[in-house]
Coordinates of C-alpha atoms in Angstrom, one line a residue:
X1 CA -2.5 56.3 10.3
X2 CA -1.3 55.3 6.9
X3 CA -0.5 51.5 6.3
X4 CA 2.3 49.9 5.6
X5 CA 1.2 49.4 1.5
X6 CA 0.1 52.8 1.6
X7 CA 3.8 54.0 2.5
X8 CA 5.4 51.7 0.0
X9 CA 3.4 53.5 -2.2
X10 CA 4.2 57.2 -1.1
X11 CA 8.3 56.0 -1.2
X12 CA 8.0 55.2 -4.7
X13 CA 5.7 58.2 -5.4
X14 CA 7.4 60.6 -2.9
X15 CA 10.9 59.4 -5.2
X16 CA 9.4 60.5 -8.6
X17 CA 8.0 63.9 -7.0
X18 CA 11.0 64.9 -5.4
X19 CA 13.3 64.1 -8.0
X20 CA 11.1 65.9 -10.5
X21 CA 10.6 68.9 -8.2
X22 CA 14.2 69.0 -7.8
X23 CA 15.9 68.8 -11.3
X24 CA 15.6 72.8 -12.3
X25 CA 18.1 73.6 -9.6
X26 CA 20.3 70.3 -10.0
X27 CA 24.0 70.7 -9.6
X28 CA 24.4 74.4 -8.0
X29 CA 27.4 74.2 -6.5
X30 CA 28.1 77.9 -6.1
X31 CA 26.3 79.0 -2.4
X32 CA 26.6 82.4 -3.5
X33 CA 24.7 82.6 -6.8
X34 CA 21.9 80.3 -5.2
X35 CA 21.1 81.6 -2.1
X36 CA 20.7 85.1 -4.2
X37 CA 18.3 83.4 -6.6
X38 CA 15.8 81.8 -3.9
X39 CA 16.1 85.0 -1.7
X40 CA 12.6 85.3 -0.4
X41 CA 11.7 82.6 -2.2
X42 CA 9.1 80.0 -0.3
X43 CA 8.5 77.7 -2.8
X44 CA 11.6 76.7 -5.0
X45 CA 9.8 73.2 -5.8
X46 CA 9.5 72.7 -9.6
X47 CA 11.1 76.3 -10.5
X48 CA 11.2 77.8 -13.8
X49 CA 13.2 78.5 -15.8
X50 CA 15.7 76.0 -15.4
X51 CA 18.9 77.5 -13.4
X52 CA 20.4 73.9 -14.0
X53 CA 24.2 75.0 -14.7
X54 CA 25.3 71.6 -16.5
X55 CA 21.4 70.4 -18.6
X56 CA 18.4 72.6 -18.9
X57 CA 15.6 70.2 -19.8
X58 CA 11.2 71.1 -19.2
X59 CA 10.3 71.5 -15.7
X60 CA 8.9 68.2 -15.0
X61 CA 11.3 65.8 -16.4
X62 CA 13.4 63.7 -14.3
X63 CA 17.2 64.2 -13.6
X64 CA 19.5 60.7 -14.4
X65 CA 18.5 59.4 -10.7
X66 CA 15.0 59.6 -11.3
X67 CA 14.8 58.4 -14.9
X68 CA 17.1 55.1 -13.0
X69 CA 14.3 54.8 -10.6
X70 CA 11.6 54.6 -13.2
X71 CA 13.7 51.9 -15.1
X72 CA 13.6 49.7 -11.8
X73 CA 10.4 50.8 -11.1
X74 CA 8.9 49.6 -14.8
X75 CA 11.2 46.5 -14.6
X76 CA 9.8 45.6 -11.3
X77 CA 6.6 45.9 -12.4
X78 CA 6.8 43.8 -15.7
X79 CA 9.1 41.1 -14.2
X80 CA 7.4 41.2 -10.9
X81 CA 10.6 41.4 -8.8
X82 CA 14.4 42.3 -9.2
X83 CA 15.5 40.5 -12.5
X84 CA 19.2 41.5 -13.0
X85 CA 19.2 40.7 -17.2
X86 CA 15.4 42.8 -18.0
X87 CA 17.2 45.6 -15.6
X88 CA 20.5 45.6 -17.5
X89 CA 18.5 45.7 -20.8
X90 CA 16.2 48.3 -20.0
X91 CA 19.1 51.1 -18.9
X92 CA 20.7 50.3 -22.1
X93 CA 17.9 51.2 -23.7
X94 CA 17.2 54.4 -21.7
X95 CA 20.9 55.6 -21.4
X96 CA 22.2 54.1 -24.7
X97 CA 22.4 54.8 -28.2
X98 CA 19.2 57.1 -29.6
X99 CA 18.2 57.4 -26.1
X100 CA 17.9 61.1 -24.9
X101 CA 21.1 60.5 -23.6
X102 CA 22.9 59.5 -26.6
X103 CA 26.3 60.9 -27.1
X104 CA 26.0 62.5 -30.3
X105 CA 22.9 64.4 -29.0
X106 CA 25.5 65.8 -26.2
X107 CA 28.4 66.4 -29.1
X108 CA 26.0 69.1 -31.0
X109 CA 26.9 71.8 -28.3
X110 CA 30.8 70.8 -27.9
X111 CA 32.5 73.9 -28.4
X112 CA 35.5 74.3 -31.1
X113 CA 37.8 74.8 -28.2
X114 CA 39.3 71.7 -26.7
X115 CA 36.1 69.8 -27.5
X116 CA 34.5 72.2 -24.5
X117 CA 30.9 71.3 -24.0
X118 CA 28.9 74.7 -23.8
X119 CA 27.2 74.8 -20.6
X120 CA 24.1 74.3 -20.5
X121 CA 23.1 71.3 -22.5
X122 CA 19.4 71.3 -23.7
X123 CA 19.4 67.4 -23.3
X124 CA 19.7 65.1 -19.9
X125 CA 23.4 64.8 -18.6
X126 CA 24.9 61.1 -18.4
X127 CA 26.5 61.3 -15.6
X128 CA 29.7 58.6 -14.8
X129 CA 28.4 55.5 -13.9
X130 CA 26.4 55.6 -16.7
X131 CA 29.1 56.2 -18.9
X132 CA 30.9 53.4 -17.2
X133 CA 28.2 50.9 -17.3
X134 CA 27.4 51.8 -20.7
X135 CA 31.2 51.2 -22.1
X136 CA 30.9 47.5 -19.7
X137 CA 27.9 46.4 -21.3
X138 CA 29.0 46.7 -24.5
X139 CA 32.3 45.5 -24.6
X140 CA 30.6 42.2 -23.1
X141 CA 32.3 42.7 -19.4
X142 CA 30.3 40.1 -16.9
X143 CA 30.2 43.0 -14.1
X144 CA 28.9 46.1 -15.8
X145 CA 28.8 48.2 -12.4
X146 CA 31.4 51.4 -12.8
X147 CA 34.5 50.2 -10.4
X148 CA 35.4 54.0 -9.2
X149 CA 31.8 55.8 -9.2
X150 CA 30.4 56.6 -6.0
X151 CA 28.2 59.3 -6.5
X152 CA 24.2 59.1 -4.5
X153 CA 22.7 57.2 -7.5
X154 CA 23.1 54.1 -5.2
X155 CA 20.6 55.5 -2.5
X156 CA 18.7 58.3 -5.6
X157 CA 17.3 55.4 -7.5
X158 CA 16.6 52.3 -4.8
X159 CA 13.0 53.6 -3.5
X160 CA 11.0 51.3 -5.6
X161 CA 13.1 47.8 -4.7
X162 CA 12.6 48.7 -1.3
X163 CA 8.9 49.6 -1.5
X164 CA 8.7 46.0 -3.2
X165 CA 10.9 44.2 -1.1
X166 CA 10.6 46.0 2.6
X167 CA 9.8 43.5 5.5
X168 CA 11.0 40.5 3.2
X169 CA 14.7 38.8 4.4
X170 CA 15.9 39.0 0.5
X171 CA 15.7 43.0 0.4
X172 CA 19.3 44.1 0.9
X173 CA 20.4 41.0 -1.4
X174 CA 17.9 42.4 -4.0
X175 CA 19.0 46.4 -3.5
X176 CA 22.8 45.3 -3.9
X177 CA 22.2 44.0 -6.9
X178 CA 20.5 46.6 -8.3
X179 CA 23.1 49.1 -7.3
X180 CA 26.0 46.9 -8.1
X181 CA 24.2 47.0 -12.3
X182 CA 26.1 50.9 -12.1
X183 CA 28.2 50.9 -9.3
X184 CA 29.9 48.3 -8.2
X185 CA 32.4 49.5 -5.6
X186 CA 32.1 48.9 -1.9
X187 CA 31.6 52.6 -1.2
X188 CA 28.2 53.0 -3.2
X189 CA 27.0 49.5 -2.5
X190 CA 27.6 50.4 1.6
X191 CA 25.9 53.4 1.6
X192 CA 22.7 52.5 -0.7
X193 CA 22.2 49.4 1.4
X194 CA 22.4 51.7 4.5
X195 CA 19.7 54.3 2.9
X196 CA 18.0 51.3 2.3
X197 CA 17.8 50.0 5.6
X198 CA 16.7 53.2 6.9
X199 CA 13.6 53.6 4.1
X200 CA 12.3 50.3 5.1
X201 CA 12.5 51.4 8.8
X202 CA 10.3 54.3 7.5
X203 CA 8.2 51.8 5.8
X204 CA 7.8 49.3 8.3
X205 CA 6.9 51.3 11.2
X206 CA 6.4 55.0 10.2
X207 CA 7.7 57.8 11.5
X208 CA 10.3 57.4 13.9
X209 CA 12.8 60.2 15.8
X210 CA 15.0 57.4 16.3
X211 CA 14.7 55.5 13.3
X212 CA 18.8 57.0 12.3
X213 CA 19.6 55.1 16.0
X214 CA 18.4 51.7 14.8
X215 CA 20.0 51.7 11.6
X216 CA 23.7 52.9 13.1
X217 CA 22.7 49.6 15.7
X218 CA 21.9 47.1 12.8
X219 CA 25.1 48.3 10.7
X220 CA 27.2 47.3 14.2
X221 CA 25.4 43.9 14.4
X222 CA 28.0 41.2 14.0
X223 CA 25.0 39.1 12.4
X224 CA 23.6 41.7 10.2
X225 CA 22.2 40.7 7.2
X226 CA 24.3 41.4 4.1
X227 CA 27.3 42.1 6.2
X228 CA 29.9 45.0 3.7
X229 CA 33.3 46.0 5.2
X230 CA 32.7 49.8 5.3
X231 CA 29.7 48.7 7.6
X232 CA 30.9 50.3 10.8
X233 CA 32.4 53.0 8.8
X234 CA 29.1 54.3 7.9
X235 CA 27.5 53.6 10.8
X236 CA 30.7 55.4 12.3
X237 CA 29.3 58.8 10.0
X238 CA 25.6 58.5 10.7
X239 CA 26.9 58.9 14.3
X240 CA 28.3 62.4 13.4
X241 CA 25.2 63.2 11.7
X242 CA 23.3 62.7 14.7
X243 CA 25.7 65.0 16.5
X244 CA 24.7 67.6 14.4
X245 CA 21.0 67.2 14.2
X246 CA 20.3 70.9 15.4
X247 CA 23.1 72.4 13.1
X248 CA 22.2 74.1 9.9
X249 CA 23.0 71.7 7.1
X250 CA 25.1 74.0 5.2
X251 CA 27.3 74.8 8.5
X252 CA 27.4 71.0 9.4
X253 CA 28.5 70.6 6.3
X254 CA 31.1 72.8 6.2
X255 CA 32.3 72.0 9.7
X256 CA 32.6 68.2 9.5
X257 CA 31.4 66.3 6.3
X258 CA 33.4 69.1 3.6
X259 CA 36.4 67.5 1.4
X260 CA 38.8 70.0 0.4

């Protein structure tokens, strides 16, 4: 049986992989076109070429979650726990100007039409809250967290805080405020501190069928630590998830969890 630091490892590890593994066929959004690329397919881990329909960068690299991740992860590391100022730094540096994210890099394959960026880029897509913490940062705002994003960086990048932090009553204190450094609304913040909840469950005690169970229970908890006001609203979801445990995720999907 593994041990509890050899699972902190394998979150933080098992994040990098996956992220990695799963970049060349980021962002398909058409069913269609991608269940006709994979038919027969096995193995779709780490595939090549690229069939990224927004970036194609090497097989290998990770997307914008996973370079996040390795920005905690390094800052972590270096500052031995969550420091708020290093973090802020170090995504400037990584997302900003001359970075591999640079705008101007992005502007070399706008079309002459509109400004229409050709599709594919060769270079990493910044994605909103990057944008949006990017254009906070540097007009000086206090709160450099995007106010409207609330895309799955907030539960994509988090693996390393809670591999450091798991077991230890400051966790979700720490993961919000990591989260909040891109996204600051109460939608993102909710559910990264609920994916959080759930990996240190993972961490803490292994695998677990009803590990879902005592993370819906905690989010009800009038004394739950780090108490948000879309608490029971999530919890209110992961109940509908659980409902649809034996339904193909594409159908669940569809059926109950699909905005039009």
């Amino acid at each position: 049986m593994a041990t509890i630091a050899d699972r902190r490892v394998a979150a933080v590890v098992g994040c990098a992989v996956a992220d990695a593994a799963a970049q060349p066929l980021h962002w398909n959004y058409r069913k269609e076109k991608l269940d006709a690329l994979l038919e027969g397919k096995e193995e779709i881990e780490f595939w090549e070429p690229s069939q990224n329909p927004f970036y194609c960068i090497p097989t290998g690299r990770h997307s914008c979650y996973g370079d996040q991740a390795q920005a905690i992860l390094e800052s972590l590391v270096e500052c031995k726990g969550v420091n708020v100022e290093d973090l802020t730094k170090r995504h400037y540096k990584k997302f900003g100007p001359d970075s591999d994210y640079d705008k101007s890099e992005i502007n070399k394959y706008m079309g002459e039409e509109h400004g229409k960026v050709q599709l594919p880029i060769p270079v990493p897509w910044r994605h909103a809250s990057i944008k949006h913490f990017l254009k906070n940062y540097e007009t000086k705002k206090e709160e450099t967290g995007s106010e409207t994003d609330s895309q799955v960086d907030c539960a994509a990048k988090i693996a390393p805080v809670v591999a450091l932090y798991a077991g230890h009553p400051e966790l979700l204190e720490k993961v919000e405020d990591v989260i909040r450094l891109t996204q600051a609304s109460d939608v993102p913040v909710t559910i990264g501190l609920a994916a959080a909840r759930l990996l240190e469950h993972y961490i803490l005690h292994g695998p677990d069928p009803n590990a879902l169970e005592a993370v819906i229970k905690e989010l009800s908890s009038p004394g739950r630590k780090n108490p948000q006001d879309l608490d029971k609203a999530v919890a209110g979801y992961l109940r509908q998830v659980l409902e649809k445990r034996e339904v193909p995720h594409y159908n669940a999907v569809a059926e109950s969890f699909r905005k039009d």
